[in-house]
C-alpha angles and dihedrals in degrees: 000000000000115000112204128185125223116244129187111223123181117212118193120211128186130190122214118268109285094022119108135206112267110259091236096045094133093055092043093054097041094047091050096058112105130197093254089061088071089218112154093186138349124208116202116209118181106207098184136341088284105027130074137180119204116200108205119194098202135183112229143144093239143005096259091053091052092052092047090049091052090052091050092048091050091049090053092047091051091050100040104037109067093200089060098042095101093054124094130208108244098180147335132201148120110288115243119232116236117248089249088076095053118104111263121219115256115236 
C-alpha cells in the first residue's frame, strides 16, 4: 500500500491590470478540484483585487512531487475555469516557516 504524506503548497495567481478576482473565486476553485488531483483541502486567500494565493494540501510521495502536482492543478484550473483564464501562475512552493517558530535552546 502506498503511503503518501500531506504537503502544503502555496500557488500564487495574478490577474492582468484592470482585471479583478471573480466574486465567487472560492467556490470556483473548490468545485473544480477532482479526485485525481490528490488535493485533500484547498484554502483560497485573496491578496488584493487582482492577486490570489491558493493553499493546496496535497498527497504526495515527496516535496517535489507535491509542488509539481500543485502547478499541474493550477494549469488545469486556468484552462478549464473560464473566470480564471486571464490569470497567470506567478509561483508555487512550500511556504517557509519564520525563525520565530523554531524551537529555541533552553538555558
